[in-house]
Short mmCIF file of N, CA and C in Angstrom, two decimals:
data_model
loop_
_atom_site.label_atom_id
_atom_site.label_comp_id
_atom_site.label_asym_id
_atom_site.label_seq_id
_atom_site.Cartn_x
_atom_site.Cartn_y
_atom_site.Cartn_z
N MET E 1 -19.43 -1.73 28.35
CA MET E 1 -18.63 -3.50 28.15
C MET E 1 -18.18 -2.76 27.27
N GLU E 2 -16.41 -3.01 27.07
CA GLU E 2 -15.65 -3.00 26.11
C GLU E 2 -15.37 -3.70 25.09
N THR E 3 -15.73 -3.29 23.63
CA THR E 3 -15.80 -4.54 22.57
C THR E 3 -14.12 -4.09 22.28
N GLU E 4 -13.57 -6.28 21.37
CA GLU E 4 -12.85 -5.86 21.05
C GLU E 4 -12.04 -5.79 19.78
N LYS E 5 -11.36 -5.38 19.75
CA LYS E 5 -11.01 -4.75 18.40
C LYS E 5 -10.08 -5.44 17.49
N SER E 6 -10.59 -4.94 16.78
CA SER E 6 -10.04 -5.89 15.35
C SER E 6 -9.81 -4.75 13.95
N TYR E 7 -8.10 -5.14 12.91
CA TYR E 7 -7.48 -4.33 11.62
C TYR E 7 -7.70 -4.65 11.15
N ILE E 8 -7.39 -3.96 9.70
CA ILE E 8 -7.53 -4.64 8.29
C ILE E 8 -5.99 -3.47 8.22
N ASP E 9 -5.09 -4.72 7.76
CA ASP E 9 -3.70 -4.10 6.81
C ASP E 9 -3.99 -3.51 5.91
N ILE E 10 -3.81 -2.52 5.22
CA ILE E 10 -4.43 -1.91 3.94
C ILE E 10 -3.27 -2.31 2.70
N HIS E 11 -1.71 -2.10 3.13
CA HIS E 11 -0.67 -2.59 2.88
C HIS E 11 0.60 -3.19 3.60
N SER E 12 0.53 -4.78 2.63
CA SER E 12 1.68 -5.61 3.85
C SER E 12 2.16 -5.98 2.31
N HIS E 13 3.66 -6.87 2.45
CA HIS E 13 4.02 -7.65 2.02
C HIS E 13 4.49 -8.18 2.53
N ILE E 14 3.48 -9.85 2.49
CA ILE E 14 3.13 -10.83 3.31
C ILE E 14 3.48 -11.93 2.49
N LEU E 15 3.41 -11.60 0.96
CA LEU E 15 3.41 -12.91 -0.26
C LEU E 15 4.45 -13.15 -0.30
N PRO E 16 4.95 -14.77 0.06
CA PRO E 16 6.51 -15.22 0.31
C PRO E 16 7.02 -15.54 -0.97
N GLU E 17 8.47 -15.11 -1.46
CA GLU E 17 9.02 -15.60 -1.75
C GLU E 17 8.78 -14.08 -3.80
N MET E 18 8.51 -12.77 -2.57
CA MET E 18 7.55 -12.00 -3.54
C MET E 18 8.50 -10.46 -3.49
N ASP E 19 9.47 -9.90 -3.92
CA ASP E 19 9.82 -8.60 -3.60
C ASP E 19 10.62 -8.53 -1.75
N ASP E 20 9.74 -7.76 -1.03
CA ASP E 20 10.12 -8.09 0.20
C ASP E 20 9.43 -8.89 0.74
N GLY E 21 8.80 -9.62 0.42
CA GLY E 21 7.68 -10.41 1.57
C GLY E 21 8.99 -11.81 1.95
N PRO E 22 8.24 -12.30 2.96
CA PRO E 22 9.26 -13.91 3.50
C PRO E 22 9.69 -14.26 2.83
N PRO E 23 10.87 -14.83 3.31
CA PRO E 23 11.53 -15.88 2.43
C PRO E 23 10.47 -17.31 1.68
N SER E 24 9.42 -17.63 2.68
CA SER E 24 9.04 -18.84 2.58
C SER E 24 7.52 -18.74 2.99
N LEU E 25 7.14 -19.56 2.69
CA LEU E 25 5.63 -20.03 3.01
C LEU E 25 5.64 -19.70 4.67
N GLU E 26 6.61 -20.64 4.77
CA GLU E 26 6.32 -20.95 6.57
C GLU E 26 6.26 -19.56 7.57
N ALA E 27 7.26 -18.91 6.92
CA ALA E 27 7.92 -17.54 6.77
C ALA E 27 6.50 -16.28 7.03
N ALA E 28 5.54 -16.62 6.11
CA ALA E 28 4.33 -16.11 5.80
C ALA E 28 3.08 -16.05 6.46
N VAL E 29 3.66 -17.76 7.22
CA VAL E 29 3.10 -17.94 7.90
C VAL E 29 2.99 -17.65 9.47
N ALA E 30 4.28 -17.62 9.51
CA ALA E 30 4.44 -17.28 10.90
C ALA E 30 4.47 -15.46 11.12
N LEU E 31 4.45 -15.07 9.68
CA LEU E 31 4.56 -13.01 9.99
C LEU E 31 2.64 -13.21 10.46
N ALA E 32 1.50 -14.38 9.55
CA ALA E 32 -0.08 -13.82 9.17
C ALA E 32 -0.03 -14.43 11.23
N GLN E 33 0.33 -14.86 11.58
CA GLN E 33 0.18 -15.24 13.16
C GLN E 33 0.54 -14.35 13.98
N ALA E 34 1.54 -13.57 13.52
CA ALA E 34 1.62 -11.65 14.62
C ALA E 34 1.06 -11.79 14.30
N PHE E 35 0.15 -11.16 12.51
CA PHE E 35 -0.66 -10.14 12.55
C PHE E 35 -2.18 -10.56 13.42
N VAL E 36 -2.34 -11.90 13.23
CA VAL E 36 -3.48 -12.02 14.30
C VAL E 36 -3.05 -11.91 15.63
N GLU E 37 -2.33 -12.58 16.03
CA GLU E 37 -1.90 -11.74 17.35
C GLU E 37 -1.38 -10.77 17.77
N LYS E 38 -1.25 -9.72 16.79
CA LYS E 38 -1.89 -8.28 17.30
C LYS E 38 -3.23 -7.88 16.90
N GLY E 39 -4.31 -8.12 16.73
CA GLY E 39 -5.58 -8.28 16.49
C GLY E 39 -5.79 -7.84 15.26
N PHE E 40 -4.79 -8.40 14.08
CA PHE E 40 -5.74 -8.25 12.70
C PHE E 40 -6.32 -9.36 12.47
N HIS E 41 -7.24 -9.61 11.56
CA HIS E 41 -8.23 -9.77 10.65
C HIS E 41 -8.71 -10.30 9.62
N THR E 42 -7.26 -8.61 8.08
CA THR E 42 -7.44 -9.35 7.57
C THR E 42 -6.60 -8.69 6.67
N VAL E 43 -5.97 -8.84 6.14
CA VAL E 43 -4.14 -8.09 5.11
C VAL E 43 -4.46 -8.00 3.84
N ILE E 44 -4.35 -7.03 3.11
CA ILE E 44 -4.49 -6.52 2.17
C ILE E 44 -2.65 -7.32 1.48
N ALA E 45 -2.49 -8.40 0.50
CA ALA E 45 -1.01 -8.42 0.33
C ALA E 45 -0.57 -7.60 -1.22
N THR E 46 0.42 -6.26 -1.41
CA THR E 46 0.81 -5.21 -1.88
C THR E 46 1.79 -5.63 -2.11
N PRO E 47 2.17 -6.72 -3.10
CA PRO E 47 3.42 -6.41 -3.28
C PRO E 47 4.47 -5.40 -3.83
N HIS E 48 5.47 -4.72 -4.33
CA HIS E 48 5.62 -3.93 -4.93
C HIS E 48 5.82 -4.57 -7.32
N CYS E 49 4.75 -3.52 -6.90
CA CYS E 49 4.96 -3.75 -9.39
C CYS E 49 4.97 -2.93 -9.83
N THR E 50 6.13 -3.21 -11.11
CA THR E 50 6.27 -2.52 -11.74
C THR E 50 6.61 -2.64 -13.25
N GLU E 51 5.97 -1.57 -14.03
CA GLU E 51 5.72 -2.33 -15.48
C GLU E 51 5.55 -4.00 -15.05
N GLY E 52 3.72 -3.86 -14.33
CA GLY E 52 3.67 -5.18 -15.32
C GLY E 52 3.82 -6.47 -14.28
N SER E 53 5.10 -6.32 -12.96
CA SER E 53 5.98 -7.50 -12.70
C SER E 53 6.01 -6.99 -11.34
N PRO E 54 5.33 -8.07 -10.47
CA PRO E 54 4.90 -9.11 -10.93
C PRO E 54 3.05 -9.66 -11.52
N SER E 55 2.49 -10.32 -12.44
CA SER E 55 2.10 -10.64 -12.95
C SER E 55 0.65 -10.14 -12.25
N VAL E 56 -1.26 -10.10 -12.52
CA VAL E 56 -2.38 -10.52 -11.93
C VAL E 56 -1.96 -11.61 -11.40
N GLU E 57 -1.80 -12.63 -12.33
CA GLU E 57 -1.52 -13.69 -11.92
C GLU E 57 -0.67 -14.70 -11.27
N ALA E 58 0.49 -13.91 -10.93
CA ALA E 58 1.35 -14.68 -10.19
C ALA E 58 0.73 -13.99 -8.75
N ILE E 59 0.06 -12.46 -8.17
CA ILE E 59 -0.12 -12.24 -7.19
C ILE E 59 -0.88 -12.94 -6.51
N MET E 60 -2.41 -12.91 -7.57
CA MET E 60 -3.80 -14.37 -7.21
C MET E 60 -3.23 -15.21 -7.00
N ALA E 61 -2.49 -15.98 -7.60
CA ALA E 61 -1.88 -17.60 -7.28
C ALA E 61 -1.11 -17.38 -5.50
N ALA E 62 -0.19 -16.40 -5.64
CA ALA E 62 0.56 -16.51 -4.15
C ALA E 62 -0.51 -16.47 -3.44
N VAL E 63 -0.98 -15.15 -3.49
CA VAL E 63 -2.49 -14.48 -2.24
C VAL E 63 -3.60 -16.38 -2.03
N GLU E 64 -4.18 -16.99 -2.94
CA GLU E 64 -4.71 -18.23 -2.89
C GLU E 64 -4.03 -19.72 -2.29
N ALA E 65 -2.90 -19.44 -2.79
CA ALA E 65 -1.79 -20.70 -1.78
C ALA E 65 -1.60 -19.99 -0.10
N LEU E 66 -1.09 -18.85 -0.33
CA LEU E 66 -0.91 -18.32 1.23
C LEU E 66 -2.64 -18.62 1.81
N ASN E 67 -3.63 -18.13 1.49
CA ASN E 67 -4.86 -18.38 2.19
C ASN E 67 -5.08 -20.41 2.54
N ARG E 68 -5.10 -21.18 1.38
CA ARG E 68 -5.24 -22.30 1.79
C ARG E 68 -4.36 -22.70 2.73
N ALA E 69 -2.85 -22.31 2.62
CA ALA E 69 -1.60 -22.39 4.07
C ALA E 69 -2.43 -22.23 5.39
N LEU E 70 -2.89 -20.90 5.68
CA LEU E 70 -3.23 -20.72 6.34
C LEU E 70 -4.37 -21.07 6.86
N ALA E 71 -5.73 -21.50 6.75
CA ALA E 71 -6.85 -22.39 6.90
C ALA E 71 -6.58 -23.74 7.22
N GLY E 72 -5.72 -24.23 6.78
CA GLY E 72 -4.76 -25.31 6.43
C GLY E 72 -4.08 -25.42 8.55
N GLN E 73 -3.52 -24.19 8.65
CA GLN E 73 -3.27 -24.37 9.89
C GLN E 73 -3.88 -23.32 10.92
N LYS E 74 -4.74 -23.48 9.80
CA LYS E 74 -6.33 -22.84 11.66
C LYS E 74 -5.90 -21.25 11.79
N ILE E 75 -5.31 -20.43 11.54
CA ILE E 75 -4.55 -18.80 11.70
C ILE E 75 -5.48 -18.27 10.83
N PRO E 76 -6.32 -17.58 11.61
CA PRO E 76 -7.51 -16.57 11.19
C PRO E 76 -7.66 -15.31 10.44
N LEU E 77 -6.62 -15.25 9.73
CA LEU E 77 -6.62 -13.71 9.23
C LEU E 77 -6.27 -14.46 6.79
N ARG E 78 -7.46 -13.26 7.31
CA ARG E 78 -8.24 -13.89 5.48
C ARG E 78 -6.73 -12.24 4.62
N VAL E 79 -5.98 -12.86 3.92
CA VAL E 79 -5.13 -12.61 3.17
C VAL E 79 -6.14 -11.55 1.90
N LEU E 80 -6.51 -10.90 0.85
CA LEU E 80 -6.90 -10.52 -0.19
C LEU E 80 -6.42 -9.79 -0.93
N PRO E 81 -6.10 -9.99 -2.13
CA PRO E 81 -5.15 -9.05 -3.49
C PRO E 81 -4.47 -8.10 -3.37
N GLY E 82 -3.88 -7.48 -3.64
CA GLY E 82 -3.60 -5.99 -4.13
C GLY E 82 -1.93 -5.96 -4.60
N ALA E 83 -1.49 -4.50 -4.60
CA ALA E 83 -0.12 -4.30 -4.91
C ALA E 83 -0.20 -2.94 -4.66
N GLU E 84 1.81 -2.46 -4.70
CA GLU E 84 2.11 -1.56 -4.76
C GLU E 84 2.30 -1.26 -6.25
N HIS E 85 1.67 -0.22 -7.03
CA HIS E 85 2.57 0.46 -8.17
C HIS E 85 3.04 1.34 -8.05
N THR E 86 3.83 1.33 -8.89
CA THR E 86 5.22 2.08 -9.29
C THR E 86 4.42 3.44 -9.90
N LEU E 87 4.19 4.43 -10.16
CA LEU E 87 3.65 5.54 -10.72
C LEU E 87 4.98 5.53 -12.10
N GLU E 88 4.49 4.97 -13.34
CA GLU E 88 5.49 5.04 -14.37
C GLU E 88 4.52 5.15 -15.68
N PRO E 89 5.02 5.91 -17.13
CA PRO E 89 4.52 6.42 -17.53
C PRO E 89 2.92 5.83 -18.19
N ARG E 90 3.47 3.96 -18.40
CA ARG E 90 2.39 3.17 -18.92
C ARG E 90 1.12 3.00 -17.39
N LEU E 91 1.28 3.19 -16.59
CA LEU E 91 0.75 2.65 -15.92
C LEU E 91 -1.53 2.75 -16.13
N MET E 92 -1.63 4.02 -17.01
CA MET E 92 -3.40 4.13 -17.02
C MET E 92 -3.23 2.61 -18.12
N GLU E 93 -2.26 2.99 -19.28
CA GLU E 93 -2.78 1.85 -20.45
C GLU E 93 -2.87 0.47 -19.47
N ARG E 94 -1.93 0.46 -18.35
CA ARG E 94 -1.84 -0.54 -18.03
C ARG E 94 -2.90 -0.98 -16.98
N LEU E 95 -3.85 -0.21 -16.39
CA LEU E 95 -4.81 -0.39 -15.88
C LEU E 95 -6.20 -0.76 -16.69
N ALA E 96 -6.16 -0.21 -17.28
CA ALA E 96 -7.34 -0.27 -19.12
C ALA E 96 -7.21 -1.95 -19.71
N GLN E 97 -5.69 -2.27 -19.50
CA GLN E 97 -5.50 -3.89 -20.25
C GLN E 97 -5.94 -4.60 -18.64
N GLY E 98 -6.54 -4.17 -18.28
CA GLY E 98 -6.83 -4.96 -16.28
C GLY E 98 -6.04 -5.87 -16.17
N ALA E 99 -4.39 -5.23 -16.45
CA ALA E 99 -3.32 -5.82 -16.39
C ALA E 99 -2.81 -5.47 -14.39
N LEU E 100 -3.22 -4.19 -13.74
CA LEU E 100 -3.52 -3.54 -11.98
C LEU E 100 -4.38 -5.14 -11.38
N LEU E 101 -3.79 -4.31 -10.42
CA LEU E 101 -4.61 -4.90 -9.01
C LEU E 101 -4.42 -3.66 -8.00
N THR E 102 -5.74 -3.56 -8.60
CA THR E 102 -6.02 -2.20 -7.13
C THR E 102 -6.00 -3.18 -5.74
N LEU E 103 -6.68 -2.68 -4.76
CA LEU E 103 -6.68 -2.96 -3.36
C LEU E 103 -8.60 -4.16 -3.19
N ASN E 104 -7.87 -4.88 -3.34
CA ASN E 104 -9.13 -5.68 -3.33
C ASN E 104 -9.41 -6.46 -4.53
N ARG E 105 -9.56 -6.03 -5.32
CA ARG E 105 -10.40 -5.56 -6.83
C ARG E 105 -11.42 -4.61 -6.27
N GLY E 106 -11.03 -3.54 -5.77
CA GLY E 106 -11.99 -2.33 -5.22
C GLY E 106 -11.59 -0.87 -6.50
N ARG E 107 -11.52 -0.27 -5.86
CA ARG E 107 -11.45 1.32 -6.39
C ARG E 107 -10.45 2.35 -6.33
N TYR E 108 -9.89 1.65 -5.29
CA TYR E 108 -8.39 2.23 -4.94
C TYR E 108 -7.28 1.93 -4.93
N LEU E 109 -5.95 2.34 -5.68
CA LEU E 109 -5.38 1.55 -6.61
C LEU E 109 -3.78 1.80 -5.88
N LEU E 110 -3.28 1.39 -5.49
CA LEU E 110 -1.95 2.35 -4.08
C LEU E 110 -1.44 2.27 -4.79
N ILE E 111 -0.43 3.85 -4.81
CA ILE E 111 1.26 3.94 -5.80
C ILE E 111 2.05 4.21 -4.96
N GLU E 112 2.77 3.92 -5.39
CA GLU E 112 4.68 4.98 -4.97
C GLU E 112 4.97 5.66 -5.81
N LEU E 113 5.64 6.55 -4.74
CA LEU E 113 6.59 7.78 -5.71
C LEU E 113 7.77 7.40 -5.48
N PRO E 114 7.79 8.02 -6.32
CA PRO E 114 9.81 7.81 -6.13
C PRO E 114 10.95 8.23 -4.74
N LEU E 115 11.20 7.67 -4.07
CA LEU E 115 11.28 8.31 -2.52
C LEU E 115 12.71 9.58 -2.31
N LEU E 116 13.43 9.29 -3.40
CA LEU E 116 14.30 10.42 -3.77
C LEU E 116 14.79 10.98 -4.43
N GLN E 117 13.76 10.70 -6.04
CA GLN E 117 14.35 11.39 -6.82
C GLN E 117 12.97 12.26 -7.07
N PRO E 118 12.76 13.85 -7.88
CA PRO E 118 11.72 13.78 -8.19
C PRO E 118 11.10 13.44 -8.31
N LEU E 119 9.66 13.79 -8.67
CA LEU E 119 8.23 13.42 -8.93
C LEU E 119 8.10 13.65 -10.73
N PRO E 120 7.59 12.53 -10.79
CA PRO E 120 7.23 13.01 -12.62
C PRO E 120 6.76 13.75 -13.31
N PRO E 121 7.60 14.25 -13.32
CA PRO E 121 6.62 15.50 -14.76
C PRO E 121 5.14 15.67 -14.63
N TYR E 122 4.23 14.06 -14.82
CA TYR E 122 3.27 13.93 -15.12
C TYR E 122 2.46 13.05 -13.62
N THR E 123 2.49 13.18 -12.77
CA THR E 123 2.74 12.80 -11.48
C THR E 123 0.84 13.61 -11.71
N ARG E 124 0.94 15.30 -11.67
CA ARG E 124 -0.62 14.87 -11.29
C ARG E 124 -1.58 14.39 -12.18
N ASP E 125 -1.23 15.02 -13.67
CA ASP E 125 -1.98 14.47 -14.55
C ASP E 125 -2.49 12.93 -14.16
N MET E 126 -1.64 12.10 -13.75
CA MET E 126 -1.81 10.32 -14.04
C MET E 126 -2.86 10.67 -12.95
N LEU E 127 -2.70 11.28 -11.46
CA LEU E 127 -3.77 11.28 -10.47
C LEU E 127 -5.13 11.76 -10.35
N PHE E 128 -4.98 12.87 -11.72
CA PHE E 128 -6.48 13.30 -12.45
C PHE E 128 -7.17 12.34 -13.12
N ALA E 129 -6.16 11.73 -13.78
CA ALA E 129 -6.73 11.29 -15.24
C ALA E 129 -7.79 9.30 -13.89
N LEU E 130 -6.64 9.27 -13.10
CA LEU E 130 -7.12 7.32 -12.26
C LEU E 130 -8.36 8.20 -11.58
N ARG E 131 -8.98 9.59 -11.14
CA ARG E 131 -9.70 10.22 -10.19
C ARG E 131 -11.47 10.32 -11.25
N ALA E 132 -10.68 11.19 -12.22
CA ALA E 132 -11.73 10.92 -13.50
C ALA E 132 -12.07 9.77 -13.86
N ARG E 133 -11.81 7.87 -14.27
CA ARG E 133 -12.01 7.38 -14.01
C ARG E 133 -12.61 6.44 -13.21
N GLY E 134 -12.52 7.73 -11.91
CA GLY E 134 -13.82 6.82 -10.69
C GLY E 134 -13.11 6.08 -9.95
N TYR E 135 -11.16 5.77 -10.05
CA TYR E 135 -10.37 5.29 -9.77
C TYR E 135 -10.12 6.59 -8.01
N PHE E 136 -9.37 5.76 -7.16
CA PHE E 136 -9.04 6.47 -6.03
C PHE E 136 -7.51 6.44 -5.48
N PRO E 137 -6.65 7.55 -6.65
CA PRO E 137 -5.03 6.90 -6.14
C PRO E 137 -4.94 6.91 -4.56
N LEU E 138 -4.02 5.90 -3.87
CA LEU E 138 -3.77 5.92 -2.43
C LEU E 138 -2.33 6.26 -3.03
N LEU E 139 -1.58 7.38 -1.62
CA LEU E 139 -0.44 7.26 -2.28
C LEU E 139 0.05 6.55 -0.89
N ALA E 140 1.52 5.26 -1.01
CA ALA E 140 1.94 4.86 -0.16
C ALA E 140 3.04 5.68 0.70
N HIS E 141 2.69 6.02 1.21
CA HIS E 141 3.83 6.57 2.76
C HIS E 141 4.74 7.42 2.06
N PRO E 142 3.68 8.86 1.39
CA PRO E 142 3.93 9.89 1.28
C PRO E 142 5.01 10.56 1.60
N GLU E 143 4.85 10.35 3.41
CA GLU E 143 6.50 10.83 4.41
C GLU E 143 7.58 10.47 4.20
N ARG E 144 7.67 9.78 2.83
CA ARG E 144 9.17 8.95 3.42
C ARG E 144 9.27 9.60 1.31
N VAL E 145 9.14 10.22 1.12
CA VAL E 145 9.05 11.13 -0.40
C VAL E 145 9.26 11.89 -0.24
N LYS E 146 10.95 12.29 -0.48
CA LYS E 146 11.48 13.85 -0.18
C LYS E 146 10.68 14.59 -0.89
N ALA E 147 10.76 14.66 -2.38
CA ALA E 147 9.89 15.45 -2.68
C ALA E 147 8.32 16.18 -2.24
N PHE E 148 7.94 15.29 -1.03
CA PHE E 148 7.22 16.25 -0.07
C PHE E 148 7.74 16.03 1.03
N GLN E 149 8.79 15.79 1.64
CA GLN E 149 9.23 15.92 3.39
C GLN E 149 10.44 17.86 2.98
N ASP E 150 10.32 18.22 1.19
CA ASP E 150 10.62 19.52 1.54
C ASP E 150 9.67 20.58 0.87
N ASP E 151 8.64 20.10 0.94
CA ASP E 151 7.23 21.00 0.19
C ASP E 151 5.99 20.13 0.51
N LEU E 152 5.58 20.27 1.97
CA LEU E 152 4.07 19.34 2.59
C LEU E 152 3.03 20.10 1.47
N ALA E 153 3.26 21.09 1.26
CA ALA E 153 2.20 21.79 0.13
C ALA E 153 1.51 21.16 -1.04
N LEU E 154 2.49 20.29 -1.32
CA LEU E 154 2.28 19.48 -2.61
C LEU E 154 1.74 18.39 -2.62
N LEU E 155 2.47 17.76 -1.66
CA LEU E 155 1.31 16.93 -1.40
C LEU E 155 -0.76 16.99 -0.66
N ALA E 156 -1.18 18.43 -0.16
CA ALA E 156 -1.66 18.78 0.24
C ALA E 156 -2.37 19.16 -1.01
N ALA E 157 -2.09 19.40 -2.26
CA ALA E 157 -2.14 20.23 -3.25
C ALA E 157 -2.79 18.92 -4.02
N MET E 158 -2.43 17.76 -3.68
CA MET E 158 -2.80 16.36 -4.25
C MET E 158 -3.54 15.59 -4.25
N ILE E 159 -3.91 16.42 -2.60
CA ILE E 159 -5.05 15.22 -1.90
C ILE E 159 -6.57 16.54 -1.80
N ARG E 160 -6.23 17.48 -2.53
CA ARG E 160 -7.32 18.58 -2.38
C ARG E 160 -7.57 18.19 -3.53
N SER E 161 -7.06 17.83 -4.58
CA SER E 161 -7.71 16.96 -5.96
C SER E 161 -7.90 15.39 -6.16
N GLY E 162 -7.71 14.79 -4.88
CA GLY E 162 -8.66 13.76 -5.20
C GLY E 162 -7.96 12.53 -4.74
N ALA E 163 -6.32 13.02 -4.19
CA ALA E 163 -5.66 11.21 -3.43
C ALA E 163 -5.63 11.36 -2.68
N PHE E 164 -5.53 10.46 -1.62
CA PHE E 164 -5.40 9.74 -0.77
C PHE E 164 -4.12 9.41 -0.19
N ALA E 165 -3.68 9.74 1.35
CA ALA E 165 -2.86 9.78 1.45
C ALA E 165 -3.46 8.11 2.94
N GLN E 166 -1.31 7.21 2.28
CA GLN E 166 -1.63 6.27 3.92
C GLN E 166 -0.04 6.10 4.50
N LEU E 167 -0.70 6.40 5.99
CA LEU E 167 0.92 6.94 6.37
C LEU E 167 1.43 5.29 7.27
N THR E 168 2.68 5.25 6.46
CA THR E 168 2.96 3.85 7.65
C THR E 168 3.60 4.04 9.03
N LEU E 169 2.99 3.12 9.54
CA LEU E 169 2.75 3.43 11.70
C LEU E 169 4.61 3.22 11.81
N GLY E 170 5.28 2.81 11.00
CA GLY E 170 6.71 3.20 11.73
C GLY E 170 7.24 4.42 11.51
N SER E 171 6.72 5.24 10.43
CA SER E 171 7.51 6.01 10.47
C SER E 171 7.03 7.89 11.71
N LEU E 172 6.09 7.49 12.28
CA LEU E 172 5.40 7.87 13.34
C LEU E 172 6.60 7.65 14.40
N THR E 173 6.97 6.12 14.78
CA THR E 173 8.23 6.02 16.16
C THR E 173 9.40 6.49 15.51
N GLY E 174 10.11 6.87 14.43
CA GLY E 174 10.98 6.76 14.44
C GLY E 174 11.82 5.73 13.35
N ALA E 175 10.96 5.12 13.43
CA ALA E 175 11.69 3.64 13.00
C ALA E 175 12.59 3.67 11.04
N MET E 176 11.41 4.83 10.51
CA MET E 176 11.78 4.83 8.75
C MET E 176 13.10 6.20 8.84
N GLY E 177 13.61 6.41 9.93
CA GLY E 177 14.30 8.17 9.70
C GLY E 177 13.75 9.59 10.38
N PRO E 178 14.52 10.53 10.40
CA PRO E 178 13.91 11.30 11.02
C PRO E 178 13.26 12.40 10.33
N GLU E 179 13.69 12.39 9.16
CA GLU E 179 12.87 13.02 8.03
C GLU E 179 11.38 12.75 8.12
N ALA E 180 11.05 11.00 7.67
CA ALA E 180 10.04 10.37 7.51
C ALA E 180 8.93 10.54 8.81
N HIS E 181 10.12 10.92 10.08
CA HIS E 181 8.75 11.14 11.71
C HIS E 181 8.51 12.90 11.82
N ARG E 182 8.87 13.17 10.62
CA ARG E 182 8.76 14.58 11.24
C ARG E 182 7.80 15.52 9.91
N THR E 183 8.32 14.64 9.01
CA THR E 183 6.71 15.03 8.01
C THR E 183 5.66 13.69 8.44
N ALA E 184 5.96 12.64 8.84
CA ALA E 184 4.26 11.53 9.03
C ALA E 184 3.95 12.41 10.94
N ALA E 185 4.61 13.39 11.39
CA ALA E 185 4.06 13.92 12.32
C ALA E 185 3.81 15.46 11.89
N ALA E 186 4.09 16.31 11.13
CA ALA E 186 3.23 17.36 9.84
C ALA E 186 1.58 16.98 8.90
N MET E 187 2.31 15.50 8.67
CA MET E 187 1.06 15.28 8.00
C MET E 187 0.04 14.85 9.27
N LEU E 188 -0.23 14.84 9.83
CA LEU E 188 -1.31 14.47 11.25
C LEU E 188 -1.71 15.57 11.40
N LYS E 189 -0.93 16.67 11.41
CA LYS E 189 -1.34 18.00 12.31
C LYS E 189 -2.25 18.62 11.65
N GLY E 190 -1.34 18.54 9.88
CA GLY E 190 -2.30 18.96 9.09
C GLY E 190 -3.52 18.10 7.92
N ASN E 191 -3.91 17.11 8.79
CA ASN E 191 -4.87 16.28 8.66
C ASN E 191 -4.89 15.84 6.32
N LEU E 192 -3.15 15.34 6.84
CA LEU E 192 -3.51 14.71 5.33
C LEU E 192 -2.95 13.13 5.82
N VAL E 193 -3.47 12.26 6.08
CA VAL E 193 -3.55 11.31 6.62
C VAL E 193 -4.90 10.75 6.47
N HIS E 194 -5.65 9.50 5.60
CA HIS E 194 -6.23 9.03 5.14
C HIS E 194 -6.14 7.17 6.12
N PHE E 195 -5.38 7.00 5.60
CA PHE E 195 -4.91 5.17 5.92
C PHE E 195 -3.90 5.53 6.76
N LEU E 196 -3.85 4.42 8.09
CA LEU E 196 -2.81 3.92 8.82
C LEU E 196 -2.25 2.62 8.26
N ALA E 197 -0.75 2.08 7.58
CA ALA E 197 -0.44 0.32 7.56
C ALA E 197 0.74 0.25 8.27
#
């Protein structure tokens, strides 16, 4: 007997009118319907968050409004709160102040590293500090980060130190470019992938 598969997307820009999200609530509802048609039952909304903007309150309000709209349309998708945080010097301070959203208010903190620039010199220390405080740093799409494309051993060392890696599915198909595709394949071969989104 075959069981029906269902999925959770942990990295989604589904919130309307918020950075990379859809341009309207109607477009967000249509995107939610597409998620359901692909077998998803839950999505974590992860708008880009830099230096505390958008605020936790703004993200929570947008998640609540979208869930109300989905319930009104009887679309069986649950949207949970989260954010994709830029690694920046005051990240730990903002976390201590409650100004950062983890994925569904859990212990995973989705972190985006610079895609084309060198990694900040404090990167490893900050990832270690997150682990020391009981959080799980989850690196968003590391296959798209030039520093890892140039030196995958750097990513492997961060994972050995307690970081996790989230691969973008589009990188496996080549949709994110040849370097991301090559790095994604190498990450899979090297067992350096914890989540696909």
